[in-house]
mmCIF file of C-alpha atoms in Angstrom:
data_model
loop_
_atom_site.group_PDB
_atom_site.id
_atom_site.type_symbol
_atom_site.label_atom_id
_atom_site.label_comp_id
_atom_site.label_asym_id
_atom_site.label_seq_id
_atom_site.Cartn_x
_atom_site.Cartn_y
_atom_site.Cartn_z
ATOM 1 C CA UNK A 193 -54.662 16.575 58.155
ATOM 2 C CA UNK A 194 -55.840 16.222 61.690
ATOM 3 C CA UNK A 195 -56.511 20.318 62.420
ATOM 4 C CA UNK A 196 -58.400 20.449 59.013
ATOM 5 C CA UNK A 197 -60.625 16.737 59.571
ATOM 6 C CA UNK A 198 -61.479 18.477 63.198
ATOM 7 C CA UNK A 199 -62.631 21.737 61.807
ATOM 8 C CA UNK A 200 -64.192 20.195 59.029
ATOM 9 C CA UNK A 201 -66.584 17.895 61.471
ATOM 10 C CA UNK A 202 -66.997 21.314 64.349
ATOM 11 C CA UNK A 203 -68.315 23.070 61.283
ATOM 12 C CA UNK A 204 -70.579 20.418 60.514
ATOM 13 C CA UNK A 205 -71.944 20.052 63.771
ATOM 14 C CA UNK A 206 -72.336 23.122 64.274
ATOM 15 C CA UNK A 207 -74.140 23.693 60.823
ATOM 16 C CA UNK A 208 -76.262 20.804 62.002
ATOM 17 C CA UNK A 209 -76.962 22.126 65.106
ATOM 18 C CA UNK A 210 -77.685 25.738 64.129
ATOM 19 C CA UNK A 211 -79.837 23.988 61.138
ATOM 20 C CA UNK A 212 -82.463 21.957 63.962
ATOM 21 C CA UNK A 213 -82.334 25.124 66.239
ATOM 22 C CA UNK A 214 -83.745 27.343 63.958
ATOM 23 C CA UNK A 215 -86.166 24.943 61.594
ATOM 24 C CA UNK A 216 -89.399 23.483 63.118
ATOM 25 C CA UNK A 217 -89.753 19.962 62.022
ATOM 26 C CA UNK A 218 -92.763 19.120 59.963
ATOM 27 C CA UNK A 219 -96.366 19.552 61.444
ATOM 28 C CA UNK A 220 -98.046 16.048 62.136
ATOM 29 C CA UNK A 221 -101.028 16.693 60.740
ATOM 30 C CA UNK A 222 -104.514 14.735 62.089
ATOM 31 C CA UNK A 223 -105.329 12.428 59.732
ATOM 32 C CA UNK A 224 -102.295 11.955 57.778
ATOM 33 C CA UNK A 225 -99.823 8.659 57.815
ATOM 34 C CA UNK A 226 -98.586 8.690 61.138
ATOM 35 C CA UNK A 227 -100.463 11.311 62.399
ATOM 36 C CA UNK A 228 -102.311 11.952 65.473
ATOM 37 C CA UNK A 229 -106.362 10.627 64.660
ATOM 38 C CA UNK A 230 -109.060 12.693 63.983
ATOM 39 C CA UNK A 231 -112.011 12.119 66.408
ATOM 40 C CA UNK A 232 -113.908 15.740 66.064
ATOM 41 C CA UNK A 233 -116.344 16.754 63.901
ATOM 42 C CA UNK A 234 -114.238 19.319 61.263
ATOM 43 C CA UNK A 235 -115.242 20.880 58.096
ATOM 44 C CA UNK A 236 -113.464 21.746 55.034
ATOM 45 C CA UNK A 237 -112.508 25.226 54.056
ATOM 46 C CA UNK A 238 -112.621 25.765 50.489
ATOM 47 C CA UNK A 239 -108.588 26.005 50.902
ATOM 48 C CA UNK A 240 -108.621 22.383 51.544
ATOM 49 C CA UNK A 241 -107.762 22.525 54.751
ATOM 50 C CA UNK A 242 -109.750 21.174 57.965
ATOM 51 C CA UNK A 243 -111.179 23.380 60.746
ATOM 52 C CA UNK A 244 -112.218 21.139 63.843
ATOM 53 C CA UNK A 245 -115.187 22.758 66.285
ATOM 54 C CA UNK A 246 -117.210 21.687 69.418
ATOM 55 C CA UNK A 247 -120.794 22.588 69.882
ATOM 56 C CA UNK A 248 -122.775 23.604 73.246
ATOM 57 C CA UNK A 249 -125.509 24.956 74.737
ATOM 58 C CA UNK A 250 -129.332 24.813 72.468
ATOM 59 C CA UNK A 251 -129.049 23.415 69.027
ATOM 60 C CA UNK A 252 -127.892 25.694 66.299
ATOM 61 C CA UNK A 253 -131.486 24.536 64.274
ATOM 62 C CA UNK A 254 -133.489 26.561 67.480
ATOM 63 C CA UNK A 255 -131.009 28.829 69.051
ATOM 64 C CA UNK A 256 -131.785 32.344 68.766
ATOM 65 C CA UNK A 257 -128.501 33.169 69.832
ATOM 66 C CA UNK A 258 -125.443 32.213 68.379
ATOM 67 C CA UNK A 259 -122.169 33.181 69.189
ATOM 68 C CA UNK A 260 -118.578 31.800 68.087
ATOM 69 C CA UNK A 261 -115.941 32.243 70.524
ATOM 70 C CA UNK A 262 -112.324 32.294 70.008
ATOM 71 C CA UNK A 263 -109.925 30.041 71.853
ATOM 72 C CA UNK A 264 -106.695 31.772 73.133
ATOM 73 C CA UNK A 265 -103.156 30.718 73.447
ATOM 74 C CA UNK A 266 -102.289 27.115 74.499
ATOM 75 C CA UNK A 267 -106.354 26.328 74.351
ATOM 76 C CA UNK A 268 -108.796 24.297 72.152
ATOM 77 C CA UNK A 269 -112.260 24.218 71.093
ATOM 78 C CA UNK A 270 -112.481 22.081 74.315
ATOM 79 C CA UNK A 271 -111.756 25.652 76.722
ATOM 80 C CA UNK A 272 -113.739 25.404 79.768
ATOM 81 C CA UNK A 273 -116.846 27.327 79.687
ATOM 82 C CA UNK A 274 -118.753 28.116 82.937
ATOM 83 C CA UNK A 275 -121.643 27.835 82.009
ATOM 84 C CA UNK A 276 -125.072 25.503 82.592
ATOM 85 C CA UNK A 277 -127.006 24.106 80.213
ATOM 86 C CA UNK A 278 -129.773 25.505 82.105
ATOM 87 C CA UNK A 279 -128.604 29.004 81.601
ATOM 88 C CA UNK A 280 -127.445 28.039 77.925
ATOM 89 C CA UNK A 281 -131.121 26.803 77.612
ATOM 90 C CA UNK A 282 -132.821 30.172 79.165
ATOM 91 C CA UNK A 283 -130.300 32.736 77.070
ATOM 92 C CA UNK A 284 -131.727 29.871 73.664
ATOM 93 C CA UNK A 285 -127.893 30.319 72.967
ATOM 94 C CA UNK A 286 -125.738 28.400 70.941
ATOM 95 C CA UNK A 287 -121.754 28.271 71.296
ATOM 96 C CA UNK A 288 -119.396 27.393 68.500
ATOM 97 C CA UNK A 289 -115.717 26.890 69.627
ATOM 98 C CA UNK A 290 -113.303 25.698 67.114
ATOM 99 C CA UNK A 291 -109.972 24.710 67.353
ATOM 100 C CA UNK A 292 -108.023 27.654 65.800
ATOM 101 C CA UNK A 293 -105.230 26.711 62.478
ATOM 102 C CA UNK A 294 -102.908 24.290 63.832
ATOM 103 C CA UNK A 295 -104.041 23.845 67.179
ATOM 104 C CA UNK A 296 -105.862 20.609 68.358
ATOM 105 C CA UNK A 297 -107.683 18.945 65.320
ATOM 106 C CA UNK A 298 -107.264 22.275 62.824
ATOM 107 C CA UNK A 299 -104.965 21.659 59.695
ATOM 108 C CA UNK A 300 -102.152 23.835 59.692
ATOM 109 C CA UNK A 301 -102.212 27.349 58.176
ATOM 110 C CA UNK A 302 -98.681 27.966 57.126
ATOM 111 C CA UNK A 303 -99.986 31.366 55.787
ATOM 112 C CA UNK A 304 -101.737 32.128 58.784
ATOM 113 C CA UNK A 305 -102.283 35.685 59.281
ATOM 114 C CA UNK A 306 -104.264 38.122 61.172
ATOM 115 C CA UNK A 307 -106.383 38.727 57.982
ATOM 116 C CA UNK A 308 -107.013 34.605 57.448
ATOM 117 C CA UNK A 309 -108.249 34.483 60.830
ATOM 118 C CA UNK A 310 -111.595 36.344 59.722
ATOM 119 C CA UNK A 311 -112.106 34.577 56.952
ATOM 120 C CA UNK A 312 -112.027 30.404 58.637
ATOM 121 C CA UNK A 313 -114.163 32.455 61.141
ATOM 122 C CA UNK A 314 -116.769 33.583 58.205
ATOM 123 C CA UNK A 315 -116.228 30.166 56.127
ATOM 124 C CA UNK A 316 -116.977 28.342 59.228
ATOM 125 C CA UNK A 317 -120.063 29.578 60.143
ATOM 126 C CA UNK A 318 -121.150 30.016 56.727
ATOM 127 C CA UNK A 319 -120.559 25.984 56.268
ATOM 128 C CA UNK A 320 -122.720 25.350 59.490
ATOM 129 C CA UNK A 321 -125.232 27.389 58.757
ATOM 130 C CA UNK A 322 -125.366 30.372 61.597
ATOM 131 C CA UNK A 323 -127.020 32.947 59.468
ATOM 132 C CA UNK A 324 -125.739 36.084 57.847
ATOM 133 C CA UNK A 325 -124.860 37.611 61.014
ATOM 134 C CA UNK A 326 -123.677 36.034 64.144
ATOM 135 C CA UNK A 327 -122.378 36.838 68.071
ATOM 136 C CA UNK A 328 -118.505 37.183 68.385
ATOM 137 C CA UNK A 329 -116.313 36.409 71.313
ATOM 138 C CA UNK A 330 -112.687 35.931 71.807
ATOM 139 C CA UNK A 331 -110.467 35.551 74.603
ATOM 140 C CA UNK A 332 -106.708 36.615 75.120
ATOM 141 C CA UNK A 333 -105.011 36.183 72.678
ATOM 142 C CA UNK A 334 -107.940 34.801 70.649
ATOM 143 C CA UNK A 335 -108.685 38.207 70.408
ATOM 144 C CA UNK A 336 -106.709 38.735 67.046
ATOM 145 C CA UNK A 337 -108.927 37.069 64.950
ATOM 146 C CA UNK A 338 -111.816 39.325 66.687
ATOM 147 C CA UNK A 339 -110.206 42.497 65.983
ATOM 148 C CA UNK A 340 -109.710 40.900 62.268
ATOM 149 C CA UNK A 341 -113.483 40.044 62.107
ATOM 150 C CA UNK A 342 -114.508 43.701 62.977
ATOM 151 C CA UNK A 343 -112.037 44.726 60.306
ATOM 152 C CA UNK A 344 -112.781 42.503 56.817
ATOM 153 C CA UNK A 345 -116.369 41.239 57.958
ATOM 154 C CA UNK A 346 -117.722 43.746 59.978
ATOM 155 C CA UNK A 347 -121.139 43.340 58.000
ATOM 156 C CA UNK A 348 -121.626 39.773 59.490
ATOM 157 C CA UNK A 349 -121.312 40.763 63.173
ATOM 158 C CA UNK A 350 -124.460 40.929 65.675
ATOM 159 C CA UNK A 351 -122.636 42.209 68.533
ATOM 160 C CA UNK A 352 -118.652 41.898 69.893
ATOM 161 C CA UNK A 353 -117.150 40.739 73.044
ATOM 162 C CA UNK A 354 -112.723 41.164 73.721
ATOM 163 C CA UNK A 355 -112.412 39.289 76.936
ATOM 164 C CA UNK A 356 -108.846 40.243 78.290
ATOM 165 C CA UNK A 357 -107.734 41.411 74.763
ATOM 166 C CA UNK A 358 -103.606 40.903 74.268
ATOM 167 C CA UNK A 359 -102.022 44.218 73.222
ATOM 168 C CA UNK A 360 -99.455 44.659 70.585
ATOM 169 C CA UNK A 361 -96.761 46.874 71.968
ATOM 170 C CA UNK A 362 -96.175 47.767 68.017
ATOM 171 C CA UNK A 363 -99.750 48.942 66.979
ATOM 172 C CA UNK A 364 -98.477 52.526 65.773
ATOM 173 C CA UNK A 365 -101.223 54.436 67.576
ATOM 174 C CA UNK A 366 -99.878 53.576 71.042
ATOM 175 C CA UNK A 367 -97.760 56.549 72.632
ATOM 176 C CA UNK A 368 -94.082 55.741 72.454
ATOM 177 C CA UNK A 369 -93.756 56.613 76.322
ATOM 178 C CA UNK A 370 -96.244 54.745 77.459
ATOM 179 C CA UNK A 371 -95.363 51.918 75.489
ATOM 180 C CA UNK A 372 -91.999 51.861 77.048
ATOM 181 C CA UNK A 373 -92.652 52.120 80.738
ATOM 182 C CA UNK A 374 -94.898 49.059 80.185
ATOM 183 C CA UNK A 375 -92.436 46.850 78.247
ATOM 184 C CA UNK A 376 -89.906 47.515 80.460
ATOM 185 C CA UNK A 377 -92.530 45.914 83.153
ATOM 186 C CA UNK A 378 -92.282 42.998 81.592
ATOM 187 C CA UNK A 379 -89.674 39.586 82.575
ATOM 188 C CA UNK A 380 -86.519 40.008 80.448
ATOM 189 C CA UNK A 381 -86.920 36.793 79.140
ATOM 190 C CA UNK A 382 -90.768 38.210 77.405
ATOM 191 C CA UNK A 383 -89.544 41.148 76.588
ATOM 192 C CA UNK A 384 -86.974 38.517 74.503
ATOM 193 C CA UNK A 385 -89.634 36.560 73.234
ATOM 194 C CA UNK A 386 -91.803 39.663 72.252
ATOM 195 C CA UNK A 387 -88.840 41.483 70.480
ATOM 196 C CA UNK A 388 -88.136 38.504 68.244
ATOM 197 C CA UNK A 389 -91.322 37.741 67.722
ATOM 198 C CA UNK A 390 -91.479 41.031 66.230
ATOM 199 C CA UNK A 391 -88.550 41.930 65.072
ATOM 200 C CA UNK A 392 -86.998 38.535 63.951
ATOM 201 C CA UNK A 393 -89.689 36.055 63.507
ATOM 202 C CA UNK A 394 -87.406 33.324 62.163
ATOM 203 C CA UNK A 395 -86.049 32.733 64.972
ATOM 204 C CA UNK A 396 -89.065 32.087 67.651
ATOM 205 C CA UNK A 397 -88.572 28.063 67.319
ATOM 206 C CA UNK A 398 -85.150 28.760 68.573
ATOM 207 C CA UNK A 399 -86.105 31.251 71.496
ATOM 208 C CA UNK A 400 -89.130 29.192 72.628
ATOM 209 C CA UNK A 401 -87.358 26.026 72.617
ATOM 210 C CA UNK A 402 -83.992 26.519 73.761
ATOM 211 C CA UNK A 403 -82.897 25.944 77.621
ATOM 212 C CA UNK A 404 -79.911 28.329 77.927
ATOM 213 C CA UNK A 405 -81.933 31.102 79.022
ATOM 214 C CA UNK A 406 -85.666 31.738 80.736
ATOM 215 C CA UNK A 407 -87.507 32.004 77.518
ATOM 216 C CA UNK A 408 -91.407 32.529 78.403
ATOM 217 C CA UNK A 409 -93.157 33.175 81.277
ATOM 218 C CA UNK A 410 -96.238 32.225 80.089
ATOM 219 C CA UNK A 411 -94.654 28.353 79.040
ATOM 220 C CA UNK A 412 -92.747 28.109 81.931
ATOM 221 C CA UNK A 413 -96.040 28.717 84.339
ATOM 222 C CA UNK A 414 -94.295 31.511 85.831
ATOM 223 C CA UNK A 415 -96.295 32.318 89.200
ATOM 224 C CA UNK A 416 -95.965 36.096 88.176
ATOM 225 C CA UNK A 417 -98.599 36.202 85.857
ATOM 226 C CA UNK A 418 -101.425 35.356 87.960
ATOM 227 C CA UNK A 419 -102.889 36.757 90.571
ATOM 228 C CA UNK A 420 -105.085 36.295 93.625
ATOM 229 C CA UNK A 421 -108.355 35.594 92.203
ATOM 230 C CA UNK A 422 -106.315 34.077 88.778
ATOM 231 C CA UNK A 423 -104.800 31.464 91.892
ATOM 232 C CA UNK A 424 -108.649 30.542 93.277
ATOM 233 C CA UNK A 425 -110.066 29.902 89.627
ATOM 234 C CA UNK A 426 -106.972 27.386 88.876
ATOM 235 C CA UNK A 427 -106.946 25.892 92.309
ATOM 236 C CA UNK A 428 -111.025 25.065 90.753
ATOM 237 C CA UNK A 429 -110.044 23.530 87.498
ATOM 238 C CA UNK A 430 -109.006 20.007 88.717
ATOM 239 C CA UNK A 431 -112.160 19.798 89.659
ATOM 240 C CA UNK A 432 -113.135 20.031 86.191
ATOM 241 C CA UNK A 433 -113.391 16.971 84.016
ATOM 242 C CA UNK A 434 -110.087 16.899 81.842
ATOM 243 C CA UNK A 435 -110.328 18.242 78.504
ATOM 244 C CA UNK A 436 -107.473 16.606 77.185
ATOM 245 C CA UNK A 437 -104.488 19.397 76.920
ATOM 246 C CA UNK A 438 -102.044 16.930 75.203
ATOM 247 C CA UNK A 439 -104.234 17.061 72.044
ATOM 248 C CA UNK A 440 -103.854 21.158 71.907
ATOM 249 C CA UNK A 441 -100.267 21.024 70.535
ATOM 250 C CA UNK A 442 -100.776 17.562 69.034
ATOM 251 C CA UNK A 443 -99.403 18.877 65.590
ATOM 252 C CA UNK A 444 -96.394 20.658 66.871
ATOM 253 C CA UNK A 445 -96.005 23.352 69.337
ATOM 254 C CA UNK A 446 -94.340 25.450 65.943
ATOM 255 C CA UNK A 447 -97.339 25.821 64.083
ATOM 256 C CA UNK A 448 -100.330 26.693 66.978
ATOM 257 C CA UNK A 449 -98.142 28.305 70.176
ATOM 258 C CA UNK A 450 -95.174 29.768 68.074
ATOM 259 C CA UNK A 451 -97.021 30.588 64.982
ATOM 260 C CA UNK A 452 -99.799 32.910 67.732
ATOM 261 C CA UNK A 453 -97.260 34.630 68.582
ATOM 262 C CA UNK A 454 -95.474 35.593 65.630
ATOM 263 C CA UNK A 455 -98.662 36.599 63.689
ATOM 264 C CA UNK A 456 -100.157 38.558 66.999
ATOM 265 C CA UNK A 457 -96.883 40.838 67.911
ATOM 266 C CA UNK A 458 -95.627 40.863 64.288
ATOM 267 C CA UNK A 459 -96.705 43.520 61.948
ATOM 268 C CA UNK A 460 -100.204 43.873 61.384
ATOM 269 C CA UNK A 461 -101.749 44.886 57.597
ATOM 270 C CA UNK A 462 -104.437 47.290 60.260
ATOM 271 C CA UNK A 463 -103.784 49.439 63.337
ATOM 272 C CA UNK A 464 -107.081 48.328 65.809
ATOM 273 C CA UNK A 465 -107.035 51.565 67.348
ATOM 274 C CA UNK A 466 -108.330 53.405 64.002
ATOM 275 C CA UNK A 467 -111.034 50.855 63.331
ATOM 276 C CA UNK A 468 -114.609 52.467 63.090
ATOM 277 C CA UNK A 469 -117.635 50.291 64.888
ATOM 278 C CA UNK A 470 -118.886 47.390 63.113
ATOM 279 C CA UNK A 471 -122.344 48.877 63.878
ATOM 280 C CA UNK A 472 -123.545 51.691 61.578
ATOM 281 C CA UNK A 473 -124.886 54.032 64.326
ATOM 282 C CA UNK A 474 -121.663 53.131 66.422
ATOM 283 C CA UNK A 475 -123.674 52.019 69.383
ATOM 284 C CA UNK A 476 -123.681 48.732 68.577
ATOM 285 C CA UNK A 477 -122.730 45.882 71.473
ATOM 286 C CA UNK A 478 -119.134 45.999 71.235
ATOM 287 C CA UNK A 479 -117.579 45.203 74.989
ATOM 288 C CA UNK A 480 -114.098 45.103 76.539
ATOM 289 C CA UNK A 481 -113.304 43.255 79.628
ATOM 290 C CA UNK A 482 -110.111 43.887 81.154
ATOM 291 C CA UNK A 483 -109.080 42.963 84.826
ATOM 292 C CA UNK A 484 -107.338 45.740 86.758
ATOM 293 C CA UNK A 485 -104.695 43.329 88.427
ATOM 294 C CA UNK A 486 -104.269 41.424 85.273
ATOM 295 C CA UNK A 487 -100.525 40.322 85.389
ATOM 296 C CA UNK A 488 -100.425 39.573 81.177
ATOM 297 C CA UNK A 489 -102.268 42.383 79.531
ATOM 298 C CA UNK A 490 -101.092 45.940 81.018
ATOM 299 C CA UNK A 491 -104.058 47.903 82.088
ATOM 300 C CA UNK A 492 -102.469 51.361 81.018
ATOM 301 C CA UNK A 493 -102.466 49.884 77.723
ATOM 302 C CA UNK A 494 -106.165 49.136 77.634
ATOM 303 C CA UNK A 495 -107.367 52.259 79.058
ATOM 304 C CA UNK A 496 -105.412 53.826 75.933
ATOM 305 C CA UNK A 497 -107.313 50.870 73.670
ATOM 306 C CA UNK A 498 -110.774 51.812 75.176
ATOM 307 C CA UNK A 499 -109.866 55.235 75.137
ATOM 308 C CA UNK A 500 -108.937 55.398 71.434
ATOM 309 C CA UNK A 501 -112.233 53.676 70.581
ATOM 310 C CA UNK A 502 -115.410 55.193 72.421
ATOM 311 C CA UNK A 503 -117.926 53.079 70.409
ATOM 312 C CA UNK A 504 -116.191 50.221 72.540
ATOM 313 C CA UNK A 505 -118.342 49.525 76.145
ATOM 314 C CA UNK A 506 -115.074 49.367 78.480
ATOM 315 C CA UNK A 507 -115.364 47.389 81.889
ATOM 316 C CA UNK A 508 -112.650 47.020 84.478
ATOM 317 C CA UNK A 509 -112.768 44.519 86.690
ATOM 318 C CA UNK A 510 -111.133 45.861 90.436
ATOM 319 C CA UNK A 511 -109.356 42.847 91.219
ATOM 320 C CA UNK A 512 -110.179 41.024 87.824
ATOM 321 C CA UNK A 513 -107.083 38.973 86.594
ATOM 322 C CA UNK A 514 -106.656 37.272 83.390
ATOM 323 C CA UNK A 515 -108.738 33.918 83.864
ATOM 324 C CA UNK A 516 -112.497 36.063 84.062
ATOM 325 C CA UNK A 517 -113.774 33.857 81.336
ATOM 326 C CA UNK A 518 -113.364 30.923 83.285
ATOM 327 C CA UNK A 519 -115.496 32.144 86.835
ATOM 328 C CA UNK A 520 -118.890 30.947 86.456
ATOM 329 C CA UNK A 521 -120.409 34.334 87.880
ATOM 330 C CA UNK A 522 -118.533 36.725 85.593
ATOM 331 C CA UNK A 523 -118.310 34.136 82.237
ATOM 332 C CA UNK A 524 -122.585 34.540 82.783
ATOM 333 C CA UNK A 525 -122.602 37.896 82.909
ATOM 334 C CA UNK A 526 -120.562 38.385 79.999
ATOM 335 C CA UNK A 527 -122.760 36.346 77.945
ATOM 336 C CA UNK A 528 -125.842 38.469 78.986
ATOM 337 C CA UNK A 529 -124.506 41.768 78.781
ATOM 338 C CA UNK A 530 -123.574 40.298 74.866
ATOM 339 C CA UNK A 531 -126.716 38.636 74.127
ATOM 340 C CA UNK A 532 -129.096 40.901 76.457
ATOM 341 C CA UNK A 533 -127.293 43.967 76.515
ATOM 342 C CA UNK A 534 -127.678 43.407 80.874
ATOM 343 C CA UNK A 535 -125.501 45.618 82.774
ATOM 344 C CA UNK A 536 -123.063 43.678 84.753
ATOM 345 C CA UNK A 537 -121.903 43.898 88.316
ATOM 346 C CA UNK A 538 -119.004 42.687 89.358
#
């Protein structure tokens, strides 16, 4: 009885084990019974569920511009913003940053998708009022929802902005060479996280929190990813007053950091690269920023991007990295090349 007692309780444990490796326990949702508070102003989507946002610059009564930008990975409506209100005051603009489904003070979106992304974006400003069209940012990977935006609501846009824009190694239009030679550039362990993530969604909880193997580069801080003038703007953040990065995955990391990346490098229902301009005599302000020595996003890929779309204004920073948003110099110039339509210099 002994052999078939200790098989009995291996195949348990291992049934139980397998069982809290792959499922992500339940979302703590703000506001619910034991569940973190809610201390944001939020608004409620006609879904039911709770978006949470953070105002700047003019008020939205006055402003002449107004511009939602989109938060990226790991990052909140709270995402620091270089920018002063005296400049915010002489540009009359108005920022709306919200904290994207799941992340920070945002209910949950278990059927988040790239196509739901546009529509909290159009709800959203529709429940505060911004007008029938408004100014569009997004940054990293925050740039999924933007690319969904200029897809489903195209109609509603005043102008565009794709700061450092994540690429999907899987959009069909990309050449099967070149897509390749720049996933084999990547760390092993993100070329693991980017396959599953694709390929076999179910089992990103597992990958991304499992310590067998290196399983992100971008979770683990790896100093790979950044580069000189990424190092300088970090180095400047402590000096910035803390913006509380607990409260970003405050709900579970499953449903904001895991959920990003399933919906971003899974399959999309649009390819980008065959979207037409938002703007009817495609020469509307549309703008890519892309760093030449960004370490995250490669910049053969977003030559191809910019390439594929020549309605898009394409700027490459020479030693730009992946943190431009967040240098006060370049994060202004962005806003008035948007808003302005001012040529930048770098």
């Amino acid at each position: 009885m002994f052999p078939v007692v200790a098989a009995a309780f291996l195949v348990g444990l291992f049934a139980y084990y397998a069982y809290h490796s792959l499922v992500p326990p339940r979302p703590k949702v703000c506001g619910s019974p034991g569940g973190p508070p809610v201390t944001a102003p939020r608004i409620k989507l006609a879904n039911g569920r709770h978006l949470a946002y953070r105002e700047r610059g003019v008020s939205r009564e006055r402003a002449k511009h107004k511009v939602v930008l989109v938060h990226g990975f790991d990052s909140s409506k709270d995402m620091y913003i270089p920018l002063s209100q005296e400049v915010m005051k002489e540009l009359d603009l108005y920022i709306l940053v919200f904290d994207r489904a799941g992340y920070g003070e945002s209910d949950p979106n278990p059927e988040r998708s790239v196509k739901s992304e546009a529509f909290d974006i159009q709800e959203l400003a529709d429940r505060l009022n911004l007008g029938h069209k408004f100014y569009l940012m997004g940054a990293s990977i925050g740039t999924y929802p933007v690319w969904s935006c200029t897809k489903y609501i195209p109609h509603r846009l005043a102008g565009v902005m794709l700061i450092v824009p994540v690429i999907n190694f899987w959009w069909p239009s990309f050449p099967p060479q070149l897509v390749a030679e720049t996933y084999k550039q990547q760390l092993k362990r993100d070329q693991w996280k980017l396959w599953i993530a694709h390929h076999t969604p179910v089992f990103v909880y597992w990958w991304m929190t499992q310590r067998l193997f290196p399983y992100s580069s971008i979770m683990e801080r790896h100093p790979i990813l950044l580069n000189e003038r990424d190092l300088k703007t970090i180095q400047a953040l402590p000096k910035i007053p803390d913006s509380d990065e607990q409260k970003i995955r405050q709900q579970g990391v499953y449903e904001s950091l895991h959920r990003d990346l399933m919906i971003h490098f899974g399959k999309w229902e649009f390819d980008p690269m065959e979207l037409k301009s938002p703007f009817e005599d495609a020469r509307g302000p549309v703008y890519l920023w892309q760093g030449h020595n960004d370490k995250l996003v490669p910049v053969e890929m977003q030559r191809y991007v910019a390439k594929k779309l020549p309605w898009i204004k394409y700027h490459e920073v020479p030693d730009g990295g992946h943190l431009m948003i967040h240098e006060g110099k370049l994060c202004e110039a962005m806003f008035r090349e948007l808003l302005l339509g001012e040529e930048p210099s770098f």
